[in-house]
Short mmCIF file of C-alpha atoms in Angstrom, two decimals:
data_model
loop_
_atom_site.label_atom_id
_atom_site.label_comp_id
_atom_site.label_asym_id
_atom_site.label_seq_id
_atom_site.Cartn_x
_atom_site.Cartn_y
_atom_site.Cartn_z
CA UNK A 1 86.29 102.91 149.20
CA UNK A 2 86.54 104.63 145.83
CA UNK A 3 83.67 102.80 144.12
CA UNK A 4 80.22 104.08 143.21
CA UNK A 5 78.02 104.70 146.22
CA UNK A 6 74.26 105.08 146.41
CA UNK A 7 72.01 106.28 149.18
CA UNK A 8 69.73 105.19 150.63
CA UNK A 9 70.14 101.46 150.08
CA UNK A 10 66.49 100.81 150.80
CA UNK A 11 63.45 103.07 150.66
CA UNK A 12 59.86 102.20 151.52
CA UNK A 13 57.30 104.83 150.65
CA UNK A 14 53.58 105.15 150.29
CA UNK A 15 51.98 105.62 146.91
CA UNK A 16 51.81 109.26 145.94
CA UNK A 17 54.87 110.34 147.93
CA UNK A 18 58.01 111.79 146.37
CA UNK A 19 61.38 110.09 146.79
CA UNK A 20 64.92 111.15 145.96
CA UNK A 21 67.98 108.93 145.53
CA UNK A 22 71.61 109.97 145.45
CA UNK A 23 74.54 108.55 143.51
CA UNK A 24 78.20 109.40 144.03
CA UNK A 25 80.25 108.15 141.07
CA UNK A 26 83.92 107.30 140.90
CA UNK A 27 85.53 110.73 141.10
CA UNK A 28 87.39 110.82 137.79
CA UNK A 29 84.48 109.39 135.77
CA UNK A 30 82.71 111.89 133.55
CA UNK A 31 79.71 109.76 132.60
CA UNK A 32 76.96 108.78 135.00
CA UNK A 33 74.05 106.47 134.18
CA UNK A 34 70.81 105.55 135.90
CA UNK A 35 69.19 102.16 135.36
CA UNK A 36 66.13 100.43 136.79
CA UNK A 37 65.99 96.70 137.45
CA UNK A 38 62.97 94.58 138.33
CA UNK A 39 63.03 90.98 139.50
CA UNK A 40 64.17 88.54 136.85
CA UNK A 41 65.14 91.26 134.39
CA UNK A 42 68.38 92.89 133.40
CA UNK A 43 68.93 96.57 134.20
CA UNK A 44 67.05 98.97 131.90
CA UNK A 45 68.55 102.30 130.94
CA UNK A 46 66.82 105.44 132.23
CA UNK A 47 69.12 108.39 131.59
CA UNK A 48 72.73 109.46 131.50
CA UNK A 49 74.93 112.50 132.06
CA UNK A 50 78.22 113.55 130.61
CA UNK A 51 79.65 115.89 133.20
CA UNK A 52 76.66 118.03 134.22
CA UNK A 53 74.74 117.72 130.94
CA UNK A 54 71.87 115.24 130.72
CA UNK A 55 72.32 113.86 127.21
CA UNK A 56 69.79 111.08 126.84
CA UNK A 57 66.54 109.97 128.43
CA UNK A 58 64.80 106.66 127.86
CA UNK A 59 61.09 106.42 127.08
CA UNK A 60 60.90 104.61 130.44
CA UNK A 61 61.61 107.93 132.14
CA UNK A 62 58.13 109.40 132.53
CA UNK A 63 57.61 113.05 133.43
CA UNK A 64 57.34 112.01 137.09
CA UNK A 65 61.05 111.21 137.00
CA UNK A 66 63.75 113.86 137.04
CA UNK A 67 67.50 113.57 137.36
CA UNK A 68 70.19 116.12 138.00
CA UNK A 69 73.94 116.18 138.21
CA UNK A 70 74.92 119.62 139.46
CA UNK A 71 78.58 120.50 138.91
CA UNK A 72 79.16 117.15 137.23
CA UNK A 73 79.75 115.33 140.48
CA UNK A 74 77.01 113.45 142.38
CA UNK A 75 73.60 112.87 140.83
CA UNK A 76 70.08 112.70 142.20
CA UNK A 77 67.07 110.86 140.81
CA UNK A 78 63.68 112.05 142.00
CA UNK A 79 60.39 110.26 141.50
CA UNK A 80 57.28 112.33 142.12
CA UNK A 81 53.87 110.89 142.99
CA UNK A 82 55.23 107.36 143.25
CA UNK A 83 53.18 104.44 141.94
CA UNK A 84 53.40 100.78 142.85
CA UNK A 85 54.88 100.09 139.44
CA UNK A 86 57.89 102.21 140.41
CA UNK A 87 58.97 99.50 142.87
CA UNK A 88 62.34 98.31 141.62
CA UNK A 89 66.08 98.47 142.20
CA UNK A 90 67.52 101.75 140.95
CA UNK A 91 71.12 101.40 139.88
CA UNK A 92 73.68 104.07 139.19
CA UNK A 93 76.81 103.47 137.14
CA UNK A 94 79.74 105.59 136.07
CA UNK A 95 82.35 105.32 133.38
CA UNK A 96 85.28 107.13 131.86
CA UNK A 97 84.64 107.97 128.24
CA UNK A 98 87.49 107.02 125.99
CA UNK A 99 88.05 105.15 122.77
CA UNK A 100 88.93 102.01 124.66
CA UNK A 101 87.05 102.16 127.93
CA UNK A 102 83.50 100.93 127.71
CA UNK A 103 82.90 99.13 130.96
CA UNK A 104 80.63 100.68 133.54
CA UNK A 105 81.02 100.54 137.31
CA UNK A 106 77.81 100.05 139.20
CA UNK A 107 76.80 101.07 142.68
CA UNK A 108 74.97 98.74 145.07
CA UNK A 109 71.59 100.16 144.08
CA UNK A 110 68.63 101.64 145.94
CA UNK A 111 65.76 99.23 146.47
CA UNK A 112 62.45 101.15 146.29
CA UNK A 113 59.23 99.63 147.59
CA UNK A 114 56.02 101.57 147.02
CA UNK A 115 53.15 100.39 149.22
CA UNK B 1 65.26 97.52 117.73
CA UNK B 2 68.44 96.14 119.26
CA UNK B 3 67.81 93.02 121.26
CA UNK B 4 70.01 90.93 123.51
CA UNK B 5 68.75 87.50 124.49
CA UNK B 6 70.01 85.12 127.12
CA UNK B 7 67.87 82.10 126.52
CA UNK B 8 68.67 80.16 129.66
CA UNK B 9 67.17 81.60 132.81
CA UNK B 10 69.03 79.13 134.98
CA UNK B 11 71.94 76.74 134.68
CA UNK B 12 72.84 74.13 137.31
CA UNK B 13 76.21 72.41 137.13
CA UNK B 14 78.50 70.37 139.33
CA UNK B 15 81.62 71.87 140.87
CA UNK B 16 84.67 71.40 138.67
CA UNK B 17 82.71 71.35 135.41
CA UNK B 18 82.74 74.06 132.77
CA UNK B 19 79.74 76.37 132.70
CA UNK B 20 78.76 77.73 129.29
CA UNK B 21 76.32 80.63 129.02
CA UNK B 22 74.86 81.91 125.75
CA UNK B 23 74.04 85.42 124.58
CA UNK B 24 72.37 86.07 121.22
CA UNK B 25 71.74 89.38 119.54
CA UNK B 26 69.33 90.31 116.76
CA UNK B 27 68.63 93.20 114.41
CA UNK B 28 72.09 94.75 114.61
CA UNK B 29 75.80 94.08 114.65
CA UNK B 30 77.34 95.23 117.92
CA UNK B 31 80.87 96.56 117.94
CA UNK B 32 81.41 94.84 121.29
CA UNK B 33 79.70 92.79 123.96
CA UNK B 34 80.24 92.85 127.70
CA UNK B 35 79.65 90.32 130.45
CA UNK B 36 78.78 91.23 134.02
CA UNK B 37 78.27 89.26 137.21
CA UNK B 38 75.48 90.18 139.61
CA UNK B 39 75.04 88.81 143.10
CA UNK B 40 71.66 89.10 144.88
CA UNK B 41 70.97 92.60 146.16
CA UNK B 42 74.07 94.06 144.50
CA UNK B 43 74.92 95.97 141.37
CA UNK B 44 76.48 94.24 138.35
CA UNK B 45 80.26 93.85 138.27
CA UNK B 46 82.14 94.06 134.98
CA UNK B 47 83.95 90.89 133.95
CA UNK B 48 84.98 90.96 130.29
CA UNK B 49 84.53 92.92 127.08
CA UNK B 50 85.01 91.41 123.64
CA UNK B 51 85.09 93.39 120.40
CA UNK B 52 83.66 92.25 117.08
CA UNK B 53 87.12 91.71 115.61
CA UNK B 54 88.17 89.47 118.51
CA UNK B 55 87.26 85.82 118.39
CA UNK B 56 88.09 85.04 121.98
CA UNK B 57 89.14 86.70 125.20
CA UNK B 58 90.33 85.15 128.45
CA UNK B 59 90.71 86.23 132.05
CA UNK B 60 91.81 83.62 134.56
CA UNK B 61 89.10 80.90 134.48
CA UNK B 62 86.81 82.98 132.26
CA UNK B 63 86.62 82.84 128.48
CA UNK B 64 84.36 84.75 126.12
CA UNK B 65 83.88 84.14 122.41
CA UNK B 66 82.20 86.30 119.79
CA UNK B 67 80.78 84.72 116.63
CA UNK B 68 79.44 87.38 114.27
CA UNK B 69 78.13 84.74 111.87
CA UNK B 70 75.97 83.09 114.51
CA UNK B 71 75.29 86.47 116.18
CA UNK B 72 76.27 84.91 119.45
CA UNK B 73 78.66 85.23 122.38
CA UNK B 74 79.52 82.34 124.65
CA UNK B 75 80.76 82.83 128.21
CA UNK B 76 82.67 79.96 129.80
CA UNK B 77 83.76 79.41 133.39
CA UNK B 78 86.20 76.53 133.66
CA UNK B 79 86.75 74.51 136.84
CA UNK B 80 83.62 76.09 138.29
CA UNK B 81 83.32 76.64 142.04
CA UNK B 82 80.29 77.23 144.29
CA UNK B 83 81.55 80.83 144.67
CA UNK B 84 80.86 81.30 140.94
CA UNK B 85 77.12 80.99 141.64
CA UNK B 86 75.53 84.26 140.57
CA UNK B 87 73.53 85.79 137.74
CA UNK B 88 75.57 86.56 134.64
CA UNK B 89 74.44 89.36 132.36
CA UNK B 90 75.34 89.96 128.75
CA UNK B 91 75.22 93.56 127.55
CA UNK B 92 75.77 95.61 124.45
CA UNK B 93 76.44 99.30 124.15
CA UNK B 94 73.52 101.42 123.00
CA UNK B 95 73.81 104.41 120.71
CA UNK B 96 74.65 106.74 123.59
CA UNK B 97 77.01 104.48 125.48
CA UNK B 98 74.27 103.15 127.72
CA UNK B 99 74.20 99.39 128.12
CA UNK B 100 71.40 97.17 126.82
CA UNK B 101 71.24 94.08 129.00
CA UNK B 102 69.84 90.61 128.56
CA UNK B 103 67.72 89.13 131.32
CA UNK B 104 70.65 87.21 132.70
CA UNK B 105 71.35 83.56 133.41
CA UNK B 106 71.38 82.39 137.02
CA UNK B 107 74.24 79.96 137.50
CA UNK B 108 74.24 77.53 140.42
CA UNK B 109 77.36 75.48 141.04
CA UNK B 110 76.73 72.54 143.36
CA UNK B 111 79.56 71.12 145.50
#
């Protein structure tokens, strides 16, 4: 399967714990995005990378959140000192930047539940 | 700020009918709009992209229109089937290439 993969698919953690999610994009895609989605809402942008450089961060991304994309391949999203409000589906997407290509390819998401 | 609105949270139709979903935008003029399908527990799947200079785009039973005067895009599924039941998301590209999504419309096609 050459699509976007995310691990784990589900994560249950206690409030105050740290969690880390991984995203493996489509191999030739140079852009990688993280989104968060809560029930009944569309995905909300968190941050994105072009190759290994993190180029934009949303105001939604508090200082408890950090993302990396070493070597421009896979990416990790870490949440420190989790809060119940962090419970959501975390989606990763990748795309190939070009004048014509604008669509993004999403992974299956990581469902986080903070108890 | 840029805003995408999908006013219908849910749409119920009978199999074989045409489903029409609406997406409105305010405070800006997008260069393009995209439509995605999302099934429960899964990530969105890209369906169609329409640019501001295109009035209409088709793909099999899907059709998207873009009316810059009304600031609206319509998404049609003709000859709908129960397998078309899903949430459909409208999205516009943000300043950095990120997508700004509407809340989605949940379509239910009854046999």
